[in-house]
Every structure is written in structure tokens, then in C-alpha cells.
Coordinates of C-alpha atoms in Angstrom, one line a residue:
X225 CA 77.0 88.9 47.9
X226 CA 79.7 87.7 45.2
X227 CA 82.2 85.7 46.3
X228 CA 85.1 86.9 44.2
X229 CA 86.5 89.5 46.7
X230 CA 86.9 86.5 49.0
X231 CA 89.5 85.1 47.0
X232 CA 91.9 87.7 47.1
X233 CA 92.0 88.1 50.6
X234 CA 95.1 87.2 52.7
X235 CA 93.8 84.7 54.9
X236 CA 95.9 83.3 57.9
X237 CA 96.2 79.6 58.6
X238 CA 93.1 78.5 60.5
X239 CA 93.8 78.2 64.4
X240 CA 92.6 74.8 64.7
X241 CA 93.5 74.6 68.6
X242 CA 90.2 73.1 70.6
X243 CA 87.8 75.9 72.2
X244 CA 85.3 75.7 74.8
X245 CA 81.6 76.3 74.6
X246 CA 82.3 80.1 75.9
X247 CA 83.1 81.1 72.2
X248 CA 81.2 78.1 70.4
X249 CA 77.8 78.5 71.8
X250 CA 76.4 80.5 69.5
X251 CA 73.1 81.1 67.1
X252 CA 75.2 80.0 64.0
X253 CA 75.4 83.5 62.4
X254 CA 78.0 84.7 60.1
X255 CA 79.5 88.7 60.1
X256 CA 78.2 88.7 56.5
X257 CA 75.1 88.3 58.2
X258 CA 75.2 91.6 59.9
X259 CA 75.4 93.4 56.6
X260 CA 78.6 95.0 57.3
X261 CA 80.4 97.5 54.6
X262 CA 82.9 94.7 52.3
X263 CA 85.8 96.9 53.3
X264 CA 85.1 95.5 57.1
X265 CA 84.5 92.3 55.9
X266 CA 87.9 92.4 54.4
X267 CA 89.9 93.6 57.3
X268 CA 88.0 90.7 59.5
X269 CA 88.7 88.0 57.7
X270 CA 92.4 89.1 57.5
X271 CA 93.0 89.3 60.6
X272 CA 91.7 85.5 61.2
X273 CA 88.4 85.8 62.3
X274 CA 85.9 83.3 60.9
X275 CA 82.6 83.5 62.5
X276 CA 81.1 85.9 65.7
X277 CA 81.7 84.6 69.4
X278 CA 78.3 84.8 71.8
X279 CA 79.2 88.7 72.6
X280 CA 80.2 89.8 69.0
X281 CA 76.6 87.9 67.8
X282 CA 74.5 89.6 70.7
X283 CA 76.2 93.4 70.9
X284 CA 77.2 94.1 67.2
X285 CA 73.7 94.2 65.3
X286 CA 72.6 95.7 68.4
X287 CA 75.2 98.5 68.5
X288 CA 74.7 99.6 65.2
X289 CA 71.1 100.4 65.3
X290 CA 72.4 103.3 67.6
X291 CA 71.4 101.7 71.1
X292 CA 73.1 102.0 74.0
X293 CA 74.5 98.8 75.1
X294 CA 75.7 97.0 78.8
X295 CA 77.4 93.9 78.2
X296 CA 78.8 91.4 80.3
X297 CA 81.2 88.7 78.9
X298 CA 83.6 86.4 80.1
X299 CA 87.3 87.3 79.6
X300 CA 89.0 85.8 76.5
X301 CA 85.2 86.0 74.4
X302 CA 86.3 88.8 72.1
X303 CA 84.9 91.8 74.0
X304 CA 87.1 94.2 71.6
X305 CA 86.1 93.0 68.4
X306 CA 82.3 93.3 69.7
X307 CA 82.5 97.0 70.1
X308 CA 85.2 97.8 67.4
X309 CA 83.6 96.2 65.0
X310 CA 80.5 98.4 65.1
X311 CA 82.1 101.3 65.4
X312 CA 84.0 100.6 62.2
X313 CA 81.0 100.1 60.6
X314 CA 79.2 103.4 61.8
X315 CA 82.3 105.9 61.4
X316 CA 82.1 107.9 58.0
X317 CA 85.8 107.7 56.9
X318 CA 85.0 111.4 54.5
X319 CA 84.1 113.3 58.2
X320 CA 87.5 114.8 59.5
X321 CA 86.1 114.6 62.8
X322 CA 86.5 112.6 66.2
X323 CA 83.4 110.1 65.5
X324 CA 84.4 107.5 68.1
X325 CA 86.1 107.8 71.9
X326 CA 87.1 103.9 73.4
X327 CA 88.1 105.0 76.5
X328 CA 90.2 101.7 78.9
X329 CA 92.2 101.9 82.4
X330 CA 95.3 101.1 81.2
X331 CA 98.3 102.3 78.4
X332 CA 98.8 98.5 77.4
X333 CA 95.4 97.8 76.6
X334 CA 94.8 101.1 75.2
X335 CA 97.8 100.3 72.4
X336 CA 96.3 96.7 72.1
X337 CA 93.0 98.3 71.3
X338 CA 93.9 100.4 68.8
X339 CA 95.5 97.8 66.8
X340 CA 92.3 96.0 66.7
X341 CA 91.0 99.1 65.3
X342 CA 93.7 99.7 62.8
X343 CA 93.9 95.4 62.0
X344 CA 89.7 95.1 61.6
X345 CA 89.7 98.9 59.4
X346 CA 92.7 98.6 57.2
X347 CA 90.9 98.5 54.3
X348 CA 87.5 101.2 55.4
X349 CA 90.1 104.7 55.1
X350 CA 89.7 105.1 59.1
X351 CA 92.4 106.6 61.4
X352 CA 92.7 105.8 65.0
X353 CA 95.3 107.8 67.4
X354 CA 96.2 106.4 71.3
X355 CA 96.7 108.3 73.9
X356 CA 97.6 108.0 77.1
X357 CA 99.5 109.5 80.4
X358 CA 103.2 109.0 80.3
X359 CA 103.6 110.1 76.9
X360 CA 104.5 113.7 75.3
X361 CA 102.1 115.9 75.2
X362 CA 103.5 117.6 72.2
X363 CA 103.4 114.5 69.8
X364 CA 99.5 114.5 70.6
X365 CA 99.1 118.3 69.9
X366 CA 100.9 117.5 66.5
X367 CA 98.9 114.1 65.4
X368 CA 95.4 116.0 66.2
X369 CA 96.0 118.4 63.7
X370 CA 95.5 115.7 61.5
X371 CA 92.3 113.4 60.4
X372 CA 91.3 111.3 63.5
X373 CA 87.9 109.2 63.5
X374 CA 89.2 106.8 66.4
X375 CA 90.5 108.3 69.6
X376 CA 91.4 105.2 71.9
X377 CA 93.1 106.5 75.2
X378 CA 93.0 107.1 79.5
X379 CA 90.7 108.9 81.3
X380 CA 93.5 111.3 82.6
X381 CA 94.8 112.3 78.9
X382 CA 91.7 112.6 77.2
X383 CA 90.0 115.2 79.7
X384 CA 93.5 116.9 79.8
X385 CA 92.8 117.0 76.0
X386 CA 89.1 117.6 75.7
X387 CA 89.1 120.4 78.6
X388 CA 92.5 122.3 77.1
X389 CA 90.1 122.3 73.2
X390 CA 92.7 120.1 71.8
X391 CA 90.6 117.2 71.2
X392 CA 87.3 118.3 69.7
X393 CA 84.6 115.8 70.9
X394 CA 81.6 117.8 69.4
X395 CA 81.0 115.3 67.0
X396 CA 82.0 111.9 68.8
X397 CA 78.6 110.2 69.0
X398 CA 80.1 106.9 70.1
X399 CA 81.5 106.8 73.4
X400 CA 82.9 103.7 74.7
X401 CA 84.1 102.3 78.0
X402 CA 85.9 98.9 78.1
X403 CA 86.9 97.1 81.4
X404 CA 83.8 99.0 82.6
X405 CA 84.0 98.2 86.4
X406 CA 87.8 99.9 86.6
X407 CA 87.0 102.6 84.8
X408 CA 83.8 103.5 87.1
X409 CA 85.9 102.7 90.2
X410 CA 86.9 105.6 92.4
X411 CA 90.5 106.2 90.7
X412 CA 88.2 107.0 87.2
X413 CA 85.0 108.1 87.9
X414 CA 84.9 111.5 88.2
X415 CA 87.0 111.8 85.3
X416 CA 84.9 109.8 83.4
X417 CA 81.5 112.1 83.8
X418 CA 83.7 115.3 83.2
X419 CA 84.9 113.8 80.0
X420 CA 81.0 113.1 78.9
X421 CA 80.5 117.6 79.1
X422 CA 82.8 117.5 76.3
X423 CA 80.5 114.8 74.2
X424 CA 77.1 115.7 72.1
X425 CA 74.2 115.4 74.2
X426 CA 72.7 112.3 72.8
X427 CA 75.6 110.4 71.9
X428 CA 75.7 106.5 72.3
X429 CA 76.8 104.7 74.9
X430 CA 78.7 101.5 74.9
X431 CA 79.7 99.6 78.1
X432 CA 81.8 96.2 78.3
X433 CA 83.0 94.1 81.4
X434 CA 83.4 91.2 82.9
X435 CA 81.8 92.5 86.1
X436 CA 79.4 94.8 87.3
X437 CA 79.5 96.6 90.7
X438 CA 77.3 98.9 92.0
X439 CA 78.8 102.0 90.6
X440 CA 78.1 100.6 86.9
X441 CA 74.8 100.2 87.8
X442 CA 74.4 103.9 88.9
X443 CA 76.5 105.4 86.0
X444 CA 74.0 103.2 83.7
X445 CA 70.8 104.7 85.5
X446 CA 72.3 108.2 85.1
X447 CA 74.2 108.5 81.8
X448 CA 72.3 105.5 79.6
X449 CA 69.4 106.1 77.8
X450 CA 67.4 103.0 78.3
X451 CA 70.4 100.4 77.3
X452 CA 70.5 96.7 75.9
X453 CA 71.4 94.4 78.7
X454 CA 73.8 91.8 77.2
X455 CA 74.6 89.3 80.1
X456 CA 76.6 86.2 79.0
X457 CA 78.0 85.1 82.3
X458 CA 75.6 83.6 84.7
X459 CA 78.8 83.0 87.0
X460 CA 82.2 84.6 87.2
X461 CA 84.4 81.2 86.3
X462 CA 86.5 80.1 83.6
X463 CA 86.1 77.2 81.6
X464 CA 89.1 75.8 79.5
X465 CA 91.9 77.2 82.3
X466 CA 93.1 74.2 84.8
X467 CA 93.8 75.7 87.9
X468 CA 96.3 74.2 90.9
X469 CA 97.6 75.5 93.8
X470 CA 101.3 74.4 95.3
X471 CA 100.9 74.9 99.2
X472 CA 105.0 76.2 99.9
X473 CA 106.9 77.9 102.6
X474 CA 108.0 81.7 101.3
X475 CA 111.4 80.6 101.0
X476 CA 110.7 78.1 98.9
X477 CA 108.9 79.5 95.8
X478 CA 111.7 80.2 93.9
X479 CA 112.6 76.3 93.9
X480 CA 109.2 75.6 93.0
X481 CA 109.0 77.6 90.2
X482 CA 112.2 76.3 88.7
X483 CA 110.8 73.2 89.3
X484 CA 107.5 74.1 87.3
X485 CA 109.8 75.8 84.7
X486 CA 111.5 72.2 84.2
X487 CA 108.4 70.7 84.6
X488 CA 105.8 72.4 81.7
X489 CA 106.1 72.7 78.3
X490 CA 105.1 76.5 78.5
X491 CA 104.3 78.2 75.6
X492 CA 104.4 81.7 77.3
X493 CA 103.6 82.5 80.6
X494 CA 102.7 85.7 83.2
X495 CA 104.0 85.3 86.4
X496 CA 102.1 87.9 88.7
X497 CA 103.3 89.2 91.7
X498 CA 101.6 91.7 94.4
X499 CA 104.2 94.4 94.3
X500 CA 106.4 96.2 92.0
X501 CA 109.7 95.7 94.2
X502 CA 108.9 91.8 94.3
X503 CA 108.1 91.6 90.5
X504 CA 112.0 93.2 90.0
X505 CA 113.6 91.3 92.7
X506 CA 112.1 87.6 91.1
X507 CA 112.7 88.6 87.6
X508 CA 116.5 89.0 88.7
X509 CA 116.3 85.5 90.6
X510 CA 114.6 84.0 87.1
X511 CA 117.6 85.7 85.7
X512 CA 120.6 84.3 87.8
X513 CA 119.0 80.9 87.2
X514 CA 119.9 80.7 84.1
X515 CA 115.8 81.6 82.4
X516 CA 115.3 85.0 79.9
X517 CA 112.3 87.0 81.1
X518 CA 110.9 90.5 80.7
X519 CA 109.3 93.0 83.7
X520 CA 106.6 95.4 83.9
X521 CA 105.3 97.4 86.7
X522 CA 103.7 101.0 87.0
X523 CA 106.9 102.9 88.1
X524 CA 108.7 102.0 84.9
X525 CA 108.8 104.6 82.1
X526 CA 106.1 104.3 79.8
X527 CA 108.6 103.6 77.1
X528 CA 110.3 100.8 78.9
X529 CA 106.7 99.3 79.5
X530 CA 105.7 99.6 75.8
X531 CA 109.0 98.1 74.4
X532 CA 108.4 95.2 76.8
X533 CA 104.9 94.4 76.4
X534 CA 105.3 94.5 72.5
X535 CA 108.1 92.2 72.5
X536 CA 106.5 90.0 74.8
X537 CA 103.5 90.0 72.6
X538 CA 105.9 89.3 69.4
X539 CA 107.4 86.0 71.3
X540 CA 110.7 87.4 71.5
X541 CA 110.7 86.2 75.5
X542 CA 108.5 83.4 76.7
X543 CA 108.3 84.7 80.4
X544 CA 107.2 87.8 81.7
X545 CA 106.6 89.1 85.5
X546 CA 104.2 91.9 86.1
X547 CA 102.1 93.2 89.1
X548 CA 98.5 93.6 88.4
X549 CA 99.4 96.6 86.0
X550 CA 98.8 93.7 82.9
X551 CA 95.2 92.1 84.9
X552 CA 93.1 93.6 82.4
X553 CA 92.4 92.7 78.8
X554 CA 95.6 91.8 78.1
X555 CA 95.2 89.5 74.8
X556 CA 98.2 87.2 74.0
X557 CA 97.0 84.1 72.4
X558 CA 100.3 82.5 73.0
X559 CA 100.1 82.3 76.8
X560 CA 99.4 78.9 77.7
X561 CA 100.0 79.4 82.0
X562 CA 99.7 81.7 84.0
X563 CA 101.4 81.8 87.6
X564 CA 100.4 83.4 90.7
X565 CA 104.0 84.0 92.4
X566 CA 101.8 86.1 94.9
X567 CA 98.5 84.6 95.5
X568 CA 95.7 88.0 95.4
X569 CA 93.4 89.0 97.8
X570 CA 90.3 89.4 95.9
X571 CA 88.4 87.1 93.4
X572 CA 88.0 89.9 90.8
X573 CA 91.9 89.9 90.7
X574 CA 92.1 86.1 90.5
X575 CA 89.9 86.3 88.1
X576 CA 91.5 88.8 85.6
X577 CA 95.1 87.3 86.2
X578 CA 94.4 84.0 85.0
X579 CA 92.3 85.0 82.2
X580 CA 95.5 86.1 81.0
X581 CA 96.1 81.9 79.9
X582 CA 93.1 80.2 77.9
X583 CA 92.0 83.3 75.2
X584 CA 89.2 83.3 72.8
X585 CA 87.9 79.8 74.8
X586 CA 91.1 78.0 73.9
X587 CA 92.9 76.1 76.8
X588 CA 95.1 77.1 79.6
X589 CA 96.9 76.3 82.7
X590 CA 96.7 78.6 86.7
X591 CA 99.1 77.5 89.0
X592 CA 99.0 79.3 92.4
X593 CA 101.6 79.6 95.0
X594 CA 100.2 79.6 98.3
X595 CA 101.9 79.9 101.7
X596 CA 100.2 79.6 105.4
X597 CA 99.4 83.3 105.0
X598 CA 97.2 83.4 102.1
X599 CA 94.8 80.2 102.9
X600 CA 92.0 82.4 103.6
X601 CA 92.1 83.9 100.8
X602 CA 92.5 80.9 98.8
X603 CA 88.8 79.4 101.1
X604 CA 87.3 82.4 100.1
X605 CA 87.7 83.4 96.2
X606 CA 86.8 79.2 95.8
X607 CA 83.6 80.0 97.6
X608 CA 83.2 83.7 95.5
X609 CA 83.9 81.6 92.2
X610 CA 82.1 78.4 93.0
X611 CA 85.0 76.6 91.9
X612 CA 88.1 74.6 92.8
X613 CA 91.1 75.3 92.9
X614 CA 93.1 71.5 93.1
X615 CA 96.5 70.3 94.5
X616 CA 98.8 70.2 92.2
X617 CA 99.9 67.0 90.9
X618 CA 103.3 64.9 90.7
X619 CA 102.3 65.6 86.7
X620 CA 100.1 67.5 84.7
X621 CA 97.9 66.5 81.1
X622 CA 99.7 68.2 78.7
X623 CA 96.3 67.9 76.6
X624 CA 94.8 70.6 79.5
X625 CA 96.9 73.6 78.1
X626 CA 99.6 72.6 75.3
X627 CA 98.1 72.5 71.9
X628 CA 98.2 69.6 69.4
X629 CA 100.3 71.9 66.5
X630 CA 102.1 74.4 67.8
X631 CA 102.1 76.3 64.5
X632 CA 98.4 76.9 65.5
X633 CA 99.1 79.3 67.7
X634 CA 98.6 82.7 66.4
X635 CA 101.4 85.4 66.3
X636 CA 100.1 88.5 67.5
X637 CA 99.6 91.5 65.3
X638 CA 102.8 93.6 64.7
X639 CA 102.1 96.8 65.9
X640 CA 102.2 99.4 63.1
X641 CA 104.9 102.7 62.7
X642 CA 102.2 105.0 63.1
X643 CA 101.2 103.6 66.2
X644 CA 104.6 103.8 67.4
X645 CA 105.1 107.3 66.8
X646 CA 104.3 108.5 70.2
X647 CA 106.4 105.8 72.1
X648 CA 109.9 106.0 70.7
X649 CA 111.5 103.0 72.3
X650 CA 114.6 102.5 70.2
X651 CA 116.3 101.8 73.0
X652 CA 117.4 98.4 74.5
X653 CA 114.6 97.8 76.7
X654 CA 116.2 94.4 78.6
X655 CA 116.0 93.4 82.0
X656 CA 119.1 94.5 83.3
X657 CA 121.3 90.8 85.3
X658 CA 121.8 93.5 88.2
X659 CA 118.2 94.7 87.9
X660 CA 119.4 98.4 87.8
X661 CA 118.1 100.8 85.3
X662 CA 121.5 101.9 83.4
X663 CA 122.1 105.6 82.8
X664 CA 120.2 105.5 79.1
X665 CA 117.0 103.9 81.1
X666 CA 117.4 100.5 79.1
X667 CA 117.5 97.2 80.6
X668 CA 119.0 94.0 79.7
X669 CA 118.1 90.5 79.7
X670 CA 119.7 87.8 78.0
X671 CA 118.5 87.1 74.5
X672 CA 115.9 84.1 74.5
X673 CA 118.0 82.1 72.2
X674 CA 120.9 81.8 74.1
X675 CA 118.9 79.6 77.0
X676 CA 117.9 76.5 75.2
X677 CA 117.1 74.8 78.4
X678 CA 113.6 77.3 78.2
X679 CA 112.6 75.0 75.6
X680 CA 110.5 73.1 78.4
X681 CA 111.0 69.6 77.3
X682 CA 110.3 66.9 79.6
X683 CA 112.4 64.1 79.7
X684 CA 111.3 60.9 81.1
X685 CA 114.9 60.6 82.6
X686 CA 114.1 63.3 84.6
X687 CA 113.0 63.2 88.2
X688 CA 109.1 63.6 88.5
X689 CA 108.4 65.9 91.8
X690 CA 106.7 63.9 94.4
X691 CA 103.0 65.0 94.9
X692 CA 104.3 65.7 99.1
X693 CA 106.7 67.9 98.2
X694 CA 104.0 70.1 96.7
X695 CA 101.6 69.6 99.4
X696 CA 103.3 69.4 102.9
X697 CA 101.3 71.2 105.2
X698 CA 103.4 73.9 107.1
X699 CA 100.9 74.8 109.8
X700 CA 103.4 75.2 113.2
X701 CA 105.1 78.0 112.5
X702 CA 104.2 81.5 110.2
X703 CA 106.1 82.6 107.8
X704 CA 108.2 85.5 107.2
X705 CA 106.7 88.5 104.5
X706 CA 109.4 89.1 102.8
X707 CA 110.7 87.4 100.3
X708 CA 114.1 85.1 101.4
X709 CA 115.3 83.0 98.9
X710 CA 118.2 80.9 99.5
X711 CA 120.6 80.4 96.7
X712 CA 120.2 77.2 94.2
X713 CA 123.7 75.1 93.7
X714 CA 123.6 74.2 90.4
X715 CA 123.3 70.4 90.8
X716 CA 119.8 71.7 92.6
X717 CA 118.8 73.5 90.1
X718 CA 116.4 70.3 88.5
X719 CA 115.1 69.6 92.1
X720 CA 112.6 70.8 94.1

């Protein structure tokens, strides 16, 4: 193949940032090697990529032969590109029909996947369309009239559009399910097989996850026709993220986090919590302290939630509290730690949260705040994981999560206009200081720049937390549920 079309190609700066054997341990072949159409070629080598991870060498040649496929891969291992990429390749760009369904639990990661789509296919003449609950129903009518080859979206909007003969799916030979496990769990199933009616008989199945549970297993026996077995993760841990617990009374978090924010040169971080009124109460206590941050939970309108997680993706805040709603294949290079404000219940959740920090094998940071209440929890997802989850130290290796150049770290694509049409979010979408929706449904926060203290230096004047104040062992008395947090006097505010 000539080289010449190489050269004109707007190539990014090469992410130079260390990565784990999770995306390096591979067979040594090139995407050139999969004799994929140039146009392809072009759009991945413009958007960065520079050689297949494990799952992209193992499911791409695969998936274009026409076979159906069950992966499982590690978060963070570049699941998307793995299926996107073939179907980019297979789609014929002069058929105005639905050629391709990608079908994923969630609105956020069902914009995110499209714009891999639209990113990796810029140059092959493909459209792709999202849709998803929470959005107008009208706008989708409208955009369906035109040329679609790529129809990402949720379960609940697509059979609403399949079963009312909006969506034709007679020719979509490619159907798709990402974050497998959620979408075969009791909230999706059913919708899931109803959707498949609406697909041709022999269409081709294509199945990604991190895990598999038994009700993967069945849809596999009863909808796949004899499928590739891809399965890259002999155990359910994550190499290149550092993770710490800080063992703290309930009323104390919010000083330990301030503490941590002082403390860590964060890049961006995720602070998860395990309910929606506790993610808007602490993202008005990050906001009286002085610290910009964004919100997202499922009771927000979806336009709030999209103007949020786009400028959270575009750096425009470094901090950002969520409930689980953002768990699942959420990909924001620049997130360097993520904190468990609410320590979960499960190791699957554990597991997706902090895959948040650490993408695409680079390195990240877990810190877990854990009161007397949650120890059994904390026992039991280190025994599910076979891992360990350490004491936090007086201070922490910068080398385990900050990288070397900070220019290395990628921006993350800008989300097109066409992609925007169905979520007009104009609006300002800020965190509101009295954490009350205003009458136009905006909500403010105060502009990043105007809070230089977030720039996380450490100064060696500063007072290092003792390693006992993150460990003291509160065993003689439980503590309360809800969430009490004392106010912070100012000359407090760089203590513990």
C-alpha cells in the first residue's frame, strides 16, 4: 500500500504517557494488517490510534468475516473501537438503509459511542444517529427520514421505534450489544429479544463486556449462532489503577476529601456516591468550599445531563459527582482518580467505578472512603477481586497516576452539531451554589478559572496528613446513615 496518503493525514501528538501490558500485550499486528478500506484507515489514524489493543487484534478480523462474536475485555482496552471498527468496514455507505444497530444501557455512553463512529468514519460517507429515552420523539421521526447506516441508542427507544415502523431494521445485519451483562439484566432483557423480531433472521451478532453472568450465557445459547469466544480477562482486576482506602467516621468525609483535594495533583476526577440526593447535597458542600464541580444523576433532565457530561469531557471542570448512572464505559482519558465518596456494595460496581481512572492501560489512582458500616463489604469485593485494597498513606507516588507531560494527555473528541441536534442544551447547565434547579432548569457552578487553588499543587510548606488520621479505627460506636457534615472554618480548610 503507498504511503503518500499517510502524509496528508492530520495526525495528533503521540500520547507518550506509560501503559500497562493490558493494551501492550499484543501479536505485533498493524490495522493496515486487517486490510481495511483507506477511508478507515484515515479516520483511525486521525483520531490517534497507532496500533490494535489485545481486543481490537482478536475481535476485528474476526468480526468481519461475518461471525458472531462474545468478547470479554478489561475496561479501559478499547472495547468500542473493536466493534466499531468493523462495522465501519462492512457498512455500504451507497445503501440508504439501517445496516448497523449498537445498542448500550445508558444515554451518556450511547452519545460517546456514536462519536467513535462518526471520529473513526469521517472520511467512509457513513451516517450514524443516537437515540435514546429522554429526548423528543419528533426530532427522531424527522432525522429517520434521512440516510442512516448507524443507529446507536437504548433499548426502550429503539423498540419504541422499531415496533411503531419508524426505524426500519429489515436490513440491519449487524446487531451489537455493548456492556453486554447490563443490557441482559432484568431491567433490558425482554426488550432486548423483542427488539431482535424486528432484525433479518440471520443477522450477526456482536457481544462485548467486561463480565459474563449467567443470563449472557443463555441469550448466547439462544440467539448466537455458534459465536467466537474472545476471553482476555482471566481475572476481573485492574492493572495500572492504585487503589487506597481512608477508614473515616461519616461526618468526617467531607474533611477528608478536602484534604485529598489539597493533597493530589488531580488531573480530573469522578467522585461517586450511592444516591442521587447525596451526589447533590456533596456537590453543594464541594461548592461552599470554595472547589468548581459538575453533577449528574438519573432524575436530571436529559439535557442538563448531556450539557454536563460534554463539558466534563471537554475539561471545562476538573471534578465531577455522579451516582452509578456514569459506571459504565464512560471514556475520559483525562481522569487520573477516581473517589468512592460512598464505598459500593458489589465488586462488579467497584469494578466499573474505578475503571473510570487508568484508560486505554494508562495509569490511575482509587481512593475509597470507608466507614465502620461498609467493612464487609470492603473484606468481600478484595476476596471477589483477588486484590488489595491498601491504607492510604501520609503521601502518595505521584509517578502511580500523574503523567510525566501533561500535554500528553488527550483532549477528548468535540462532539459534532449534528450530534447535538437532538439535545439542545443552550442553556446554562451549572451547578446551582443553592443546589436548586432555577425556573429555566439551568444550574450554576462557578467557572473553573476563578478557583485557582484547584490547580492541586503541593507545597512542601504544607502540612502532610498523618498516616493515623487516615486510619484510626472507630470500632465502639456505629455510625449515623445520613450524611452530617459539620461546617469547615476557614483556617481548617488545609487540615484534616
Amino acid at each position: 500500500m503507498s504511503e503518500d496518503w499517510k502524509s496528508q493525514l492530520n495526525i495528533p501528538k503521540k500520547d507518550t504517557r506509560p501503559q500497562t501490558e493490558d493494551v501492550l500485550n499484543t501479536k505485533g499486528n498493524t490495522f493496515e494488517d486487517f486490510y481495511l478500506k483507506r477511508e478507515l484507515l484515515m479516520g483511525i489514524f486521525e483520531a490517534g490510534f497507532e496500533k490494535p489493543s489485545p481486543i481490537q487484534e482478536e475481535a476485528i478480523p474476526v468480526a468481519i468475516t461475518g461471525r458472531d462474536i462474545l468478547a470479554r475485555a478489561k475496561n479501559g482496552t478499547g472495547k468500542t473501537a473493536a466493534f466499531v471498527i468493523p462495522t465501519l468496514e462492512k457498512i455500504k455507505p451507497t445503501l440508504n438503509k439501517i445496516q448497523a444497530l449498537i445498542m448500550v444501557p445508558t444515554r451518556e455512553l450511547a452519545l460517546q459511542t456514536s462519536q467513535v463512529v462518526r471520529t473513526l468514519g469521517k472520511h467512509c460517507g457513513i451516517t450514524c444517529m443516537v437515540t435514546t429515552g429522554g429526548t423528543n420523539l419528533r426530532d427522531d421521526i424527522l432525522r429517520l427520514n434521512d440516510t442512516i447506516h448507524v443507529l446507536v441508542g437504548t433499548p426502550g427507544r429503539v423498540l419504541d421505534l422499531a415496533s411503531r415502523k419508524i426505524a426500519n431494521l429489515s436490513d440491519c445485519n449487524l446487531f451489537i450489544m455493548d456492556e453486554a451483562d447490563k443490557m441482559l439484566s432484568r431491567d433490558f432483557k425482554t426488550i432486548i429479544e423483542q427488539i431482535l423480531y424486528f432484525l433479518p433472521k440471520n443477522h450477526q451478532s456482536l457481544l462485548f463486556s467486561a463480565t459474563f453472568p449467567l443470563t449472557v450465557k443463555e441469550f448466547m445459547v439462544k440467539h448466537l449462532n455458534k459465536p467466537y469466544e474472545i476471553n482476555l480477562m482471566e481475572e476481573l482486576t485492574l492493572k495500572g489503577i492504585t487503589q487506597y482506602y481512608a477508614f473515616v467516621e461519616e461526618r468526617q468525609k467531607l474533611h477528608c476529601l478536602n484534604t485529598l483535594f489539597s493533597k493530589l495533583q488531580i488531573n480530573q476526577a469522578i467522585i461517586f456516591c450511592n444516591s442521587t440526593n447525596r451526589v447533590e447535597l456533596l456537590a453543594k458542600k464541594i461548592t461552599d468550599l470554595g472547589y468548581s464541580c459538575y453533577y449528574s444523576h438519573a432524575r436530571m433532565k436529559q439535557q442538563e445531563r448531556n450539557r454536563v457530561f460534554h463539558e466534563f469531557r471537554q475539561g471545562k471542570v476538573r471534578t465531577l459527582v455522579c451516582s452509578d448512572l456514569l459506571t459504565r464505559g464512560i471514556d475520559i482519558q483525562a481522569v487520573n482518580v477516581v473517589i468512592n465518596f460512598d464505598f459500593p456494595k458489589t465488586a462488579e460496581t467497584y469494578l466499573h467505578r474505578i475503571g473510570r481512572s487508568g484508560r486505554f492501560g494508562h495509569l490511575g489512582l482509587a481512593i475509597n472512603l470507608i466507614n465502620w458500616n461498609d467493612r464487609f463489604n470492603l473484606y468481600k469485593i478484595e476476596q471477589e477481586l483477588g486484590t488489595e485494597i491498601a491504607a492510604i498513606p501520609a503521601t502518595i507516588d505521584k509517578s502511580l497516576y500523574v503523567a510525566e507531560d501533561s500535554s500528553n494527555v488527550p483532549i477528548p473528541m468535540t462532539i459534532t452539531d449534528n450530534q447535538q441536534h437532538q439535545q439542545p442544551h443552550q442553556q446554562n447547565t451549572q451547578i446551582s451554589h443553592n443546589n436548586n434547579m432555577n425556573t429555566t432548569g439551568s444550574i450554576n457552578i462557578p467557572p473553573q478559572q476563578n478557583h485557582p487553588q484547584f490547580s492541586m499543587n503541593i507545597h512542601p510548606t504544607q502540612q502532610q496528613p498523618h498516616p493515623q488520621q487516615f486510619q484510626q479505627n472507630y470500632m465502639t460506636q456505629p455510625h449515623p446513615q445520613q450524611m452530617q457534615y459539620p461546617p469547615i472554618p476557614q483556617q481548617q480548610q488545609q487540615q484534616f
